[in-house]
Amino acid sequence: GESVGLHLPTLSVQEGDNSIINCAYSNSASDYFIWYKQESGKGPQFIIDIRSNMDKRQGQRVTVLLNKTVKHLSLQIAATQPGDSAVYFCADSGGFKTIFGAGTRLFVKA
Amino acid sequence: GAGVSQSPSNKVTEKGKDVELRCDPISGHTALYWYRQSLGQGLEFLIYFQGNSAPDKSGLPSDRFSAERTGGSVSTLTIQRTQQEDSAVYLCASSTLNTGELFFGEGSRLTVL
């Protein structure tokens, strides 16, 4: 069946450093992905998305990279701040049903 | 409000009781999802409604779980004869057909004693 998985369950970074969160997917037909951020006690919120006709998309301090050859995407956060501490999910949103990965908890050390 | 609204925000119940969780999606959103999130875990898909189509119930963990969506808007997730393993946060999300972005509510935290 379809699955979207993450390589690391937790990531700890120093404030000011860059963070990289990885995600693997299994459905080679997937054509649309979204990264969500979930802060404590809240529902996930949209951060950035990417379609399969792109391999990179940049937002404010965030960049998503998509490698269709190895079915992998990553979320890069530049100059990580304490407010970035959260759980990050990648999601395969190309089909009728959105499928979420396991999530990575990001800890930012001051 | 403009967002997805869920109630109750917290529910404590005794094992064996039935519970109902409500989701009020964003007006005009045709798709509605229920997910379950156990402590420190990811999002477990439960059920998906899209317009007037038959719901995708493939994620419901047992026949104690059911959901309905009335008038294409408000949805109720019902858990019968609750068990301790049902304790989790139940998240609802809605979206339009034109975008894959899901808009989540803040969840209903269920604790089964």
PDB file of C-alpha atoms in Angstrom, chain A residues 4-105:
ATOM      1  CA  VAL A   4       5.051   8.118   3.327  1.00  0.00           C
ATOM      2  CA  GLY A   5       7.792   7.710   5.884  1.00  0.00           C
ATOM      3  CA  LEU A   6      10.403   9.777   7.624  1.00  0.00           C
ATOM      4  CA  HIS A   7      13.984   8.844   8.239  1.00  0.00           C
ATOM      5  CA  LEU A   8      14.350  10.348  11.716  1.00  0.00           C
ATOM      6  CA  PRO A   9      11.749  10.671  14.444  1.00  0.00           C
ATOM      7  CA  THR A  10      13.582  13.506  16.266  1.00  0.00           C
ATOM      8  CA  LEU A  11      16.005  16.210  15.260  1.00  0.00           C
ATOM      9  CA  SER A  12      17.820  18.555  17.598  1.00  0.00           C
ATOM     10  CA  VAL A  13      19.527  21.658  16.202  1.00  0.00           C
ATOM     11  CA  GLN A  14      21.206  24.726  17.602  1.00  0.00           C
ATOM     12  CA  GLU A  15      19.400  28.008  17.202  1.00  0.00           C
ATOM     13  CA  GLY A  16      20.669  29.728  14.101  1.00  0.00           C
ATOM     14  CA  ASP A  17      21.710  26.534  12.353  1.00  0.00           C
ATOM     15  CA  ASN A  18      19.938  25.092   9.344  1.00  0.00           C
ATOM     16  CA  SER A  19      17.580  22.136   9.768  1.00  0.00           C
ATOM     17  CA  ILE A  20      16.933  19.391   7.253  1.00  0.00           C
ATOM     18  CA  ILE A  21      13.969  17.062   7.651  1.00  0.00           C
ATOM     19  CA  ASN A  22      13.682  14.129   5.294  1.00  0.00           C
ATOM     20  CA  CYS A  23      10.768  12.135   3.934  1.00  0.00           C
ATOM     21  CA  ALA A  24      10.501   9.100   1.677  1.00  0.00           C
ATOM     22  CA  TYR A  25       7.438   8.091  -0.276  1.00  0.00           C
ATOM     23  CA  SER A  26       6.573   4.884  -2.051  1.00  0.00           C
ATOM     24  CA  ASN A  27       4.049   5.821  -4.734  1.00  0.00           C
ATOM     25  CA  SER A  28       5.947   6.772  -7.863  1.00  0.00           C
ATOM     26  CA  ALA A  29       2.750   8.288  -9.300  1.00  0.00           C
ATOM     27  CA  SER A  30       2.490  10.824  -6.476  1.00  0.00           C
ATOM     28  CA  ASP A  31       2.575  14.305  -7.939  1.00  0.00           C
ATOM     29  CA  TYR A  32       1.870  16.729  -5.114  1.00  0.00           C
ATOM     30  CA  PHE A  33       3.393  17.007  -1.670  1.00  0.00           C
ATOM     31  CA  ILE A  34       2.816  19.282   1.277  1.00  0.00           C
ATOM     32  CA  TRP A  35       4.818  19.913   4.419  1.00  0.00           C
ATOM     33  CA  TYR A  36       2.877  20.646   7.583  1.00  0.00           C
ATOM     34  CA  LYS A  37       4.015  22.004  10.942  1.00  0.00           C
ATOM     35  CA  GLN A  38       2.261  20.951  14.116  1.00  0.00           C
ATOM     36  CA  GLU A  39       2.856  22.933  17.275  1.00  0.00           C
ATOM     37  CA  SER A  40       1.974  21.529  20.658  1.00  0.00           C
ATOM     38  CA  GLY A  41      -1.760  21.345  21.248  1.00  0.00           C
ATOM     39  CA  LYS A  42      -2.668  22.449  17.752  1.00  0.00           C
ATOM     40  CA  GLY A  43      -3.580  20.908  14.448  1.00  0.00           C
ATOM     41  CA  PRO A  44      -1.037  20.729  11.618  1.00  0.00           C
ATOM     42  CA  GLN A  45      -0.644  23.815   9.470  1.00  0.00           C
ATOM     43  CA  PHE A  46       0.496  24.169   5.870  1.00  0.00           C
ATOM     44  CA  ILE A  47       4.081  25.318   5.398  1.00  0.00           C
ATOM     45  CA  ILE A  48       4.969  24.759   1.767  1.00  0.00           C
ATOM     46  CA  ASP A  49       4.024  22.525  -1.111  1.00  0.00           C
ATOM     47  CA  ILE A  50       5.663  21.195  -4.254  1.00  0.00           C
ATOM     48  CA  ARG A  51       4.416  19.526  -7.424  1.00  0.00           C
ATOM     49  CA  SER A  52       6.225  16.791  -9.228  1.00  0.00           C
ATOM     50  CA  ASN A  53       7.104  19.031 -12.171  1.00  0.00           C
ATOM     51  CA  MET A  54       9.447  20.899  -9.839  1.00  0.00           C
ATOM     52  CA  ASP A  55      12.480  19.758  -7.888  1.00  0.00           C
ATOM     53  CA  LYS A  56      12.807  22.758  -5.624  1.00  0.00           C
ATOM     54  CA  ARG A  57      10.547  25.372  -4.149  1.00  0.00           C
ATOM     55  CA  GLN A  58      11.456  28.162  -1.771  1.00  0.00           C
ATOM     56  CA  GLY A  59       9.431  30.020   0.768  1.00  0.00           C
ATOM     57  CA  GLN A  60      10.364  32.303   3.593  1.00  0.00           C
ATOM     58  CA  ARG A  61      13.284  30.545   5.342  1.00  0.00           C
ATOM     59  CA  VAL A  62      12.013  27.177   4.075  1.00  0.00           C
ATOM     60  CA  THR A  63      12.928  25.198   1.008  1.00  0.00           C
ATOM     61  CA  VAL A  64      11.487  21.925  -0.168  1.00  0.00           C
ATOM     62  CA  LEU A  65      13.490  19.632  -2.411  1.00  0.00           C
ATOM     63  CA  LEU A  66      11.967  16.776  -4.382  1.00  0.00           C
ATOM     64  CA  ASN A  67      13.946  13.911  -5.858  1.00  0.00           C
ATOM     65  CA  LYS A  68      11.555  11.805  -7.898  1.00  0.00           C
ATOM     66  CA  THR A  69      14.244   9.338  -8.895  1.00  0.00           C
ATOM     67  CA  VAL A  70      14.650   8.079  -5.345  1.00  0.00           C
ATOM     68  CA  LYS A  71      11.196   9.171  -4.170  1.00  0.00           C
ATOM     69  CA  HIS A  72      12.515  11.473  -1.502  1.00  0.00           C
ATOM     70  CA  LEU A  73      11.743  14.963  -0.369  1.00  0.00           C
ATOM     71  CA  SER A  74      13.235  17.200   2.241  1.00  0.00           C
ATOM     72  CA  LEU A  75      12.346  20.340   4.123  1.00  0.00           C
ATOM     73  CA  GLN A  76      15.137  22.754   4.834  1.00  0.00           C
ATOM     74  CA  ILE A  77      14.704  25.473   7.435  1.00  0.00           C
ATOM     75  CA  ALA A  78      17.290  28.231   7.364  1.00  0.00           C
ATOM     76  CA  ALA A  79      18.515  29.931  10.538  1.00  0.00           C
ATOM     77  CA  THR A  80      16.325  27.783  12.770  1.00  0.00           C
ATOM     78  CA  GLN A  81      14.564  29.673  15.531  1.00  0.00           C
ATOM     79  CA  PRO A  82      12.979  28.543  18.818  1.00  0.00           C
ATOM     80  CA  GLY A  83       9.571  29.089  17.231  1.00  0.00           C
ATOM     81  CA  ASP A  84      10.391  26.383  14.707  1.00  0.00           C
ATOM     82  CA  SER A  85      10.215  23.748  17.439  1.00  0.00           C
ATOM     83  CA  ALA A  86       7.359  21.497  16.390  1.00  0.00           C
ATOM     84  CA  VAL A  87       6.528  18.246  14.662  1.00  0.00           C
ATOM     85  CA  TYR A  88       6.867  18.332  10.907  1.00  0.00           C
ATOM     86  CA  PHE A  89       4.903  16.049   8.590  1.00  0.00           C
ATOM     87  CA  CYS A  90       5.254  15.454   4.913  1.00  0.00           C
ATOM     88  CA  ALA A  91       2.055  14.509   3.125  1.00  0.00           C
ATOM     89  CA  ASP A  92       1.285  12.942  -0.232  1.00  0.00           C
ATOM     90  CA  SER A  93      -1.633  15.059  -1.390  1.00  0.00           C
ATOM     91  CA  GLY A  94      -1.767  14.116  -5.052  1.00  0.00           C
ATOM     92  CA  GLY A  95      -4.551  11.583  -4.788  1.00  0.00           C
ATOM     93  CA  PHE A  96      -8.073  11.733  -3.446  1.00  0.00           C
ATOM     94  CA  LYS A  97      -6.834  11.019   0.034  1.00  0.00           C
ATOM     95  CA  THR A  98      -3.961  12.769   1.788  1.00  0.00           C
ATOM     96  CA  ILE A  99      -1.443  10.386   3.317  1.00  0.00           C
ATOM     97  CA  PHE A 100       0.792  11.644   6.105  1.00  0.00           C
ATOM     98  CA  GLY A 101       4.243  10.506   7.064  1.00  0.00           C
ATOM     99  CA  ALA A 102       5.203   9.564  10.592  1.00  0.00           C
ATOM    100  CA  GLY A 103       6.489  13.017  11.532  1.00  0.00           C
ATOM    101  CA  THR A 104       9.773  14.430  12.807  1.00  0.00           C
ATOM    102  CA  ARG A 105       9.965  16.331  16.066  1.00  0.00           C
TER     103      ARG A 105
END
